[in-house]
C-alpha positions as semicolon CSV with decimal commas, in nm:
position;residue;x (nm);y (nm);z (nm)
1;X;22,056;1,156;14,660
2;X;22,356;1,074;14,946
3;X;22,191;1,150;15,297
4;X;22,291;1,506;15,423
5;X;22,545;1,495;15,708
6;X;22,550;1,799;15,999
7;X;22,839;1,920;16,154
8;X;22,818;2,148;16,488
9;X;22,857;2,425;16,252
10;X;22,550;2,330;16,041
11;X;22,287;2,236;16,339
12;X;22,064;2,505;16,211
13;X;22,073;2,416;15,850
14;X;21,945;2,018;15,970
15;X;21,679;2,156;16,162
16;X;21,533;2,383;15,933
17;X;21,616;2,130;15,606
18;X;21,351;1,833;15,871
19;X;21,059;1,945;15,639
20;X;21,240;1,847;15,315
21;X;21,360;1,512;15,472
22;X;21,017;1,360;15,565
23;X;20,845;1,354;15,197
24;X;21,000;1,432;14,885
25;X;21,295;1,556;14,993
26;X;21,496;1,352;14,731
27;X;21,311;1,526;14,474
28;X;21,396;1,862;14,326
29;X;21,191;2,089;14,282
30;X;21,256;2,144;13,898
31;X;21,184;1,779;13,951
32;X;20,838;1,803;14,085
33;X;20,948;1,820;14,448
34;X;20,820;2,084;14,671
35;X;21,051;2,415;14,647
36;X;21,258;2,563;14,973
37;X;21,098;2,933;14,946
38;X;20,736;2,994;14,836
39;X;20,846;3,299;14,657
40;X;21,123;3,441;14,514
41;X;21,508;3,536;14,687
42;X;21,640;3,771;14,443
43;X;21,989;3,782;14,446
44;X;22,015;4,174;14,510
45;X;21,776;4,451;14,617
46;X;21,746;4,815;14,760
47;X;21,646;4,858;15,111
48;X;21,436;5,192;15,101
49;X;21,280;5,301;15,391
50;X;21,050;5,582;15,546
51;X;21,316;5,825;15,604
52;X;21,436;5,795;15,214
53;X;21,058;5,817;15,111
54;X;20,991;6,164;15,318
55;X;21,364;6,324;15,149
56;X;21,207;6,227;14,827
57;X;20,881;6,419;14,892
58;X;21,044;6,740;15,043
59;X;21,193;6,767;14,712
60;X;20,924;6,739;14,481
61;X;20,738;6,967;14,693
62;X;21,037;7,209;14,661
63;X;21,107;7,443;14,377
64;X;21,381;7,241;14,236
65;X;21,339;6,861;14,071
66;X;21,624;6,874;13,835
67;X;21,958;6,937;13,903
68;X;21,999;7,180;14,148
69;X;22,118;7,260;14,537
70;X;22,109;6,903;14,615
71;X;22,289;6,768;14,398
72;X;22,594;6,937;14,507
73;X;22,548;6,854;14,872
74;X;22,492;6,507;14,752
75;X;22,860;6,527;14,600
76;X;22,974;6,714;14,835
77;X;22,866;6,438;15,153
78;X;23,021;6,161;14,893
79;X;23,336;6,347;14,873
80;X;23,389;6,357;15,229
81;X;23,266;6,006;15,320
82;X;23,578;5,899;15,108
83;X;23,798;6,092;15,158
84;X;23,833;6,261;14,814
85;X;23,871;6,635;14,693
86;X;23,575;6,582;14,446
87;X;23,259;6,423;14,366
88;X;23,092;6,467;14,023
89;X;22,737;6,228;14,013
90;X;22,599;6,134;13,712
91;X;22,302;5,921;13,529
92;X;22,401;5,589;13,605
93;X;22,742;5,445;13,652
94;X;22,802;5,395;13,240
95;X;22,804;5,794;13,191
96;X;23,063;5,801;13,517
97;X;23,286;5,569;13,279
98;X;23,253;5,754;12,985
99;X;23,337;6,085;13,125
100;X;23,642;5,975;13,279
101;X;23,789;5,783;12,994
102;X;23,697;6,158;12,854
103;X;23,907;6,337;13,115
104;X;24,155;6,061;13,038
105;X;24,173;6,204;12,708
106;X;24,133;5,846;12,582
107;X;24,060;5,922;12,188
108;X;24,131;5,659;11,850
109;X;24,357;5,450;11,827
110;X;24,429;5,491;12,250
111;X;24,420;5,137;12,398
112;X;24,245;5,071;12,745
113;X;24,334;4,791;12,945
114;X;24,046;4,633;13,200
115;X;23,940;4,273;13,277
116;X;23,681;4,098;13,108
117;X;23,546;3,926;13,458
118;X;23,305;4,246;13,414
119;X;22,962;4,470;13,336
120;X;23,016;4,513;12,942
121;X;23,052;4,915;13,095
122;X;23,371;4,889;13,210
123;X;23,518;4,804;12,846
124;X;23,185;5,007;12,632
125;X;23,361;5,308;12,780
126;X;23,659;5,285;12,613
127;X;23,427;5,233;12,255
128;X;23,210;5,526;12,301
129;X;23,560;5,735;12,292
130;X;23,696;5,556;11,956
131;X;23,959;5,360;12,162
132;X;24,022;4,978;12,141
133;X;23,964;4,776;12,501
134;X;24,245;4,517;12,580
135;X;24,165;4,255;12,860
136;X;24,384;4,101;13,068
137;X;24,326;3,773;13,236
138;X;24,255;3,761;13,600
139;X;24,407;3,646;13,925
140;X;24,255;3,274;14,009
141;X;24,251;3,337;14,350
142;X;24,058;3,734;14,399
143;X;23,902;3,686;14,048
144;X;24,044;4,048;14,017
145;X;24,231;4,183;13,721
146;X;24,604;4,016;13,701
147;X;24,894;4,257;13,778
148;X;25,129;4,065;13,634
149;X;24,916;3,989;13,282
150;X;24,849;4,423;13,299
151;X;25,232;4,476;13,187
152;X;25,251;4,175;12,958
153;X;24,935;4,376;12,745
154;X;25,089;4,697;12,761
155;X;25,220;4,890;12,444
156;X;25,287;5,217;12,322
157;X;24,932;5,302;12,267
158;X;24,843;5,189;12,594
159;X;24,635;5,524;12,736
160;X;24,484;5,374;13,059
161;X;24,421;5,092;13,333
162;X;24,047;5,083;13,435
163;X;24,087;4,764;13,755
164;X;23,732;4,652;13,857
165;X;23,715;4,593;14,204
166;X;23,499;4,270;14,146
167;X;23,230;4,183;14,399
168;X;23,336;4,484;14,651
169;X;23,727;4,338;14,651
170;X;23,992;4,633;14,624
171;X;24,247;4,533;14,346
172;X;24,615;4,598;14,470
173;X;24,610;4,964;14,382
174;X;24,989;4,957;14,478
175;X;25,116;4,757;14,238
176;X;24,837;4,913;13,955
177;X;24,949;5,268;14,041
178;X;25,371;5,121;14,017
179;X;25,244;5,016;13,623
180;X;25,029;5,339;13,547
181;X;25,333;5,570;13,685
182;X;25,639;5,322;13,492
183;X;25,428;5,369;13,146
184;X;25,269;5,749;13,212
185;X;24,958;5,593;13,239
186;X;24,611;5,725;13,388
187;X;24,416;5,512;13,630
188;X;24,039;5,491;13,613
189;X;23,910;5,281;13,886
190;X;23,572;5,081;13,853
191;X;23,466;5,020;14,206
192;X;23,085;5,022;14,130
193;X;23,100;4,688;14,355
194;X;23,362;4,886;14,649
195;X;23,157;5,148;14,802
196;X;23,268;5,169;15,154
197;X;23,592;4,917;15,091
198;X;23,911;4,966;15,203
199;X;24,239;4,919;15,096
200;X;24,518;4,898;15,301
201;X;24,283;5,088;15,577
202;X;24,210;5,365;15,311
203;X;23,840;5,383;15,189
204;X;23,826;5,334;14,788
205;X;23,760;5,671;14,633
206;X;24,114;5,848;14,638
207;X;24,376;5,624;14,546
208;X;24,332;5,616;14,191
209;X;24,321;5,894;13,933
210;X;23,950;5,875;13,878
211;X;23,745;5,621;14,064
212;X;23,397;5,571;13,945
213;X;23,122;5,412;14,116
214;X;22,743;5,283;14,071
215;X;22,386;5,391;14,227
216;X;22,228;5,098;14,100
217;X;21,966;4,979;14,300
218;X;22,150;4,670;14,364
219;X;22,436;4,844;14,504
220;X;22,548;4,953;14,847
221;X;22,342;5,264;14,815
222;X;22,080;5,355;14,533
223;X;21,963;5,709;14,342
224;X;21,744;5,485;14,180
225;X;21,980;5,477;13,843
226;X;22,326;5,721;13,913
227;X;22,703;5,742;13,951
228;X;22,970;5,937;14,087
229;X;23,278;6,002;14,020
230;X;23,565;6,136;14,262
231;X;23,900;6,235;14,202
232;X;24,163;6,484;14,375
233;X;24,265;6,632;14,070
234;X;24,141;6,993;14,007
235;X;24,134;6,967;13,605
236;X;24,044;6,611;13,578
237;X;23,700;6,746;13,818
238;X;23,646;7,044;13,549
239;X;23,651;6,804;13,263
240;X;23,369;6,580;13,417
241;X;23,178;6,860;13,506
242;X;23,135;7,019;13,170
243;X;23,109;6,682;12,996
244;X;22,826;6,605;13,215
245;X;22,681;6,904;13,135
246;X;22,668;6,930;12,735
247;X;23,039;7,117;12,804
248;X;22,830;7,392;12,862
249;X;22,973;7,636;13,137
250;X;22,846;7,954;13,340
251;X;23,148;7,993;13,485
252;X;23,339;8,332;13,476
253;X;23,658;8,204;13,504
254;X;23,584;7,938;13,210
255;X;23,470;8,174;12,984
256;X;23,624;8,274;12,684
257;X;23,362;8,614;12,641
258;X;23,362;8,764;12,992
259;X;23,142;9,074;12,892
260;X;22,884;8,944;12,827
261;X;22,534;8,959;13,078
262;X;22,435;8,696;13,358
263;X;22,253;8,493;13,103
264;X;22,589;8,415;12,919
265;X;22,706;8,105;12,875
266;X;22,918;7,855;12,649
267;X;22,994;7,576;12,525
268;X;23,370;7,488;12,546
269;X;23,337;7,130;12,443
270;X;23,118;6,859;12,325
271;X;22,950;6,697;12,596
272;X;22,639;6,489;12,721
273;X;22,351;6,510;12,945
274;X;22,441;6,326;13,186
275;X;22,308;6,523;13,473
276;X;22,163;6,373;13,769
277;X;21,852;6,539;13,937
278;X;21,753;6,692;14,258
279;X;21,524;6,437;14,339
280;X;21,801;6,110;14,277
281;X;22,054;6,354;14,469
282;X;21,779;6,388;14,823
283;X;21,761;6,011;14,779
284;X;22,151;5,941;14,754
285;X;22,157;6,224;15,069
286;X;21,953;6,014;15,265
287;X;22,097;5,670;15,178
288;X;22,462;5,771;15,223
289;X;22,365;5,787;15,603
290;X;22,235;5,449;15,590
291;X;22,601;5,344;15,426
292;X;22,793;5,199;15,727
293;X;22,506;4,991;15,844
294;X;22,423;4,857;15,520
295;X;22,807;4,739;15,518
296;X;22,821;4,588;15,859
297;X;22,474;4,382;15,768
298;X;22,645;4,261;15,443
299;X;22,964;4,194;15,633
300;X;22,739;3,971;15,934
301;X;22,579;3,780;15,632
302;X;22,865;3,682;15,434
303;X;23,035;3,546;15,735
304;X;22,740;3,360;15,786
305;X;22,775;3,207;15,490
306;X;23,112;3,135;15,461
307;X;23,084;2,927;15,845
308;X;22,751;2,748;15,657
309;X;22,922;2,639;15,328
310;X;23,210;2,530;15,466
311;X;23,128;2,173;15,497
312;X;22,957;2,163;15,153
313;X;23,194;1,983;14,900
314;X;23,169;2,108;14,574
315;X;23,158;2,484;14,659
316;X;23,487;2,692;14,696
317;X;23,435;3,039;14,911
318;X;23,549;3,358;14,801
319;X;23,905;3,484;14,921
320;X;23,993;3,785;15,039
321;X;24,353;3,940;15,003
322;X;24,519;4,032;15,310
323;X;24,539;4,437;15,218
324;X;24,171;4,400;15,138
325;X;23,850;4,541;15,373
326;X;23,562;4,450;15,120
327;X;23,262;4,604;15,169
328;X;23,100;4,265;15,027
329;X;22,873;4,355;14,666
330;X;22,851;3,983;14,562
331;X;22,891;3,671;14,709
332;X;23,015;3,470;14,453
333;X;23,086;3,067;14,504
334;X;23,280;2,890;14,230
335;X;23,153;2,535;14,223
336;X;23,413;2,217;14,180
337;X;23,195;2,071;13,854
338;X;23,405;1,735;13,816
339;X;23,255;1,610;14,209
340;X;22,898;1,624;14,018
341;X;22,702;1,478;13,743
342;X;22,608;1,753;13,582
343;X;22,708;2,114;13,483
344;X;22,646;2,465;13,617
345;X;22,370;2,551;13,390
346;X;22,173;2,253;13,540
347;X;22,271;2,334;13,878
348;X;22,154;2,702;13,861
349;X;21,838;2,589;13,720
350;X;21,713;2,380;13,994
351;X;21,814;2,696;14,232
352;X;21,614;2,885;14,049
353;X;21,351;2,673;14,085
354;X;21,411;2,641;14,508
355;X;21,310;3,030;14,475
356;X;21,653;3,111;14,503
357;X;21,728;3,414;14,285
358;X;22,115;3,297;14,200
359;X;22,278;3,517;13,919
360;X;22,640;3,448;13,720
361;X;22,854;3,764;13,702
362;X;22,966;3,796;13,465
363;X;22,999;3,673;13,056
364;X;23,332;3,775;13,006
365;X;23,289;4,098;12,789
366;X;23,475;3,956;12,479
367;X;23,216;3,647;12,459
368;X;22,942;3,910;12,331
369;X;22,884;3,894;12,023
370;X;22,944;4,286;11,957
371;X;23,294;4,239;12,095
372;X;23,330;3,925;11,844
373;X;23,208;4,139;11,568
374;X;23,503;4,364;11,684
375;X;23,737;4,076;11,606
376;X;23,808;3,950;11,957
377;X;23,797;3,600;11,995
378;X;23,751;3,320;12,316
379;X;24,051;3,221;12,422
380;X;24,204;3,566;12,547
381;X;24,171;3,500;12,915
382;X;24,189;3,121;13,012
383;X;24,168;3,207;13,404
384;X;23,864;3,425;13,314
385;X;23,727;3,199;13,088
386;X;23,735;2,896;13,308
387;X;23,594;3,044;13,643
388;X;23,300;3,193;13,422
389;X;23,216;2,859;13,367
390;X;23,196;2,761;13,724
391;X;23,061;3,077;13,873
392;X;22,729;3,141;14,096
393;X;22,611;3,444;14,256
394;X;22,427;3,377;14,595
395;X;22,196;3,620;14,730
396;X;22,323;3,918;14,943
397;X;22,163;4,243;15,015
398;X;22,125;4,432;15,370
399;X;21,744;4,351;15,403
400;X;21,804;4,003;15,382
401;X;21,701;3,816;15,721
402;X;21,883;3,519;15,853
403;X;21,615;3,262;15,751
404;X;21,666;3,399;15,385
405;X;21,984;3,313;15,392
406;X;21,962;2,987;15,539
407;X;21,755;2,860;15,240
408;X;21,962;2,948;15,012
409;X;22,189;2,716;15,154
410;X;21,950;2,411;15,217
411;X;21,878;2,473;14,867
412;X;22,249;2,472;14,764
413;X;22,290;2,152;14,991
414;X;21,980;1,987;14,830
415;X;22,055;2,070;14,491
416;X;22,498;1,959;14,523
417;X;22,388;1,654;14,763
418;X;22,109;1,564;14,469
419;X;22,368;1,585;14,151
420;X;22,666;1,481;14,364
421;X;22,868;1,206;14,201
């Protein structure tokens, strides 16, 4: 192991990597040596606190657990913190997808383009409504979906672009929106990592025909499991309703018998239950308000990191486009393999074993072996392809406290300094 040198920058990192130096600090710990963290750093996590508990436990004191009054002010709150017309929530971030390649329209034979630098959701959408996913490769620099290699898939069964904003980074909705509007196409944005980014100053949420995002618990806010789904278009918000809903209506202006009593309804269409509840919606309520701090805390953390790893050889930052305000998701290194003796799998394993939660996001989508089955083969992507195989996902998450982050990077200088050629 080559003896760890300390810039100004990294006077921090030396003092609190002292322990490490004195005994076995040339050991790993997937080695034997004694770890960096005593427990566990996972990579993402809620932050849920007293006020979110108490919402909670109004509501299931209240007369309504399902959906009900709160889940409208819930979309209604979303709505305006983005800036959109409408706000439809859902389940979880899968039924948002579905439902809009629904309001898309997107039926057989309809192809979808998308990346495959993604959640297998962003392309199981397009399945679930009998159309065929194509992927285009990605832009080595963002790691976003490449504009130019969008128009080189397109063809005349091309239905729809769904752009993932990977790791919270907007994709250039200008030039998307140029393609959709050249080939009559509709635009279904996946910013399930974007919550609270910006593009071009404008907050994500309006800009494309449908934007869809994720209540995971590892996103910017949680519901628990849940997603939304805003748009500014009138019928494209009626659709999503009713397919959330079984397509069942109550409303008098959507139905087709108007005489009959209060009780009436109908339904108008075959849809799902993809309803979100009361309870998920008071929790959403109360962590929307929480939003712009959990941003800001994400935002000091990752520039902590990037000043920290800059002197590491071996690890390349992320980049940020110039029309881009991200509201940070992931922080994802890509590491330089050929400056070490061994691969990324063997490198993630002794982080792992520092008690540093790292994660890879993602498999490309065509690698599974359902997509495979499905006649798609490796090769589609080579940008895509290659960074997979270099990819790590450091910890980031609001709650996060400074020392937390500073071992994950005397573990990442431990474990590059240990395998470094």
């Amino acid at each position: 192991m080559k003896n760890i040198k300390a810039t100004d920058n990294e006077k921090l990192i030396k003092e609190k990597y002292k322990p490490y130096e004195n005994e076995d600090s040339d050991i790993l710990a997937i080695n034997g040596g004694k770890a960096v963290r005593d427990n566990l750093l996972p990579y993402g996590k809620q932050w849920i606190d007293d006020s979110d508990v108490e919402a909670v436990v109004h509501i299931l004191k209240s007369d309504y657990l399902t959906t009900g009054p709160k889940v409208k002010e819930f979309e209604e709150k979303f709505a305006d913190y983005v800036g959109s017309k409408y706000a439809v929530a859902l389940s979880n971030g899968t039924a948002a997808l579905h439902a809009a390649c629904y309001a898309a329209g997107i039926t057989k034979g309809d192809e979808v383009i998308t990346t495959p630098i993604t959640f297998a959701a962003s392309a199981n959408c397009v399945l679930y409504q009998g159309g065929r996913p194509v992927f285009a490769d990605i832009d080595p620099l963002t790691y976003n979906i490449d504009i130019n290699d969008i128009e080189r898939k397109i063809t005349k069964n091309t239905k729809a672009i769904i752009p993932v904003d990977f790791a919270g980074q907007p994709v250039d909705l200008d030039a998307i929106r140029e393609i959709a509007d050249k080939y009559n196409l509709i635009v279904i944005e996946d910013a399930a990592h974007s919550l609270g980014s910006e593009y071009k100053g404008q907050k994500i949420g309006t800009l494309a025909d449908m934007t869809e995002f994720s209540l995971h618990p590892v996103k910017h806010i949680t519901t628990g499991e849940g997603g939304i789904i805003t748009t500014n278009n009138l019928d494209l918000y009626n659709k999503l309703s009713l397919f959330r809903a079984h397509g069942i209506t109550r409303e008098t202006q959507q139905l087709l018998n108007k005489n009959e009593g209060p009780w009436y309804y109908e339904q108008l269409e075959l849809g799902y239950n993809y309803r979100m509840t009361d309870i998920q919606c008071a929790l959403g309520i109360s962590q929307l308000k929480k939003l712009d701090k959990f941003i800001r805390r994400r935002k000091a953390l990752v520039h902590k990191y990037n000043e920290l790893l800059k002197e590491i050889d071996g690890v390349i930052r992320p980049f940020e486009a110039s029309f881009s305000n991200s509201s940070y998701h992931l922080y994802i290194i890509q590491l330089e393999l050929e400056k070490f003796t061994v691969g990324r799998k063997e490198i993630f394993e002794a982080l792992r074993a520092e008690n540093i939660g790292v994660n890879v996001h993602y498999v490309p989508v065509y690698y599974h072996p359902h997509y495979q089955n499905l006649g798609y083969s490796k090769g589609l992507c080579p940008n895509a392809e290659k960074l997979y195989e270099r990819i790590i996902t450091l910890p980031l998450f609001p709650a996060m406290i400074d020392t937390d982050l500073e071992d994950v990077v005397v573990a990442l200088r431990k474990v590059l300094n240990y395998y470094k050629k």
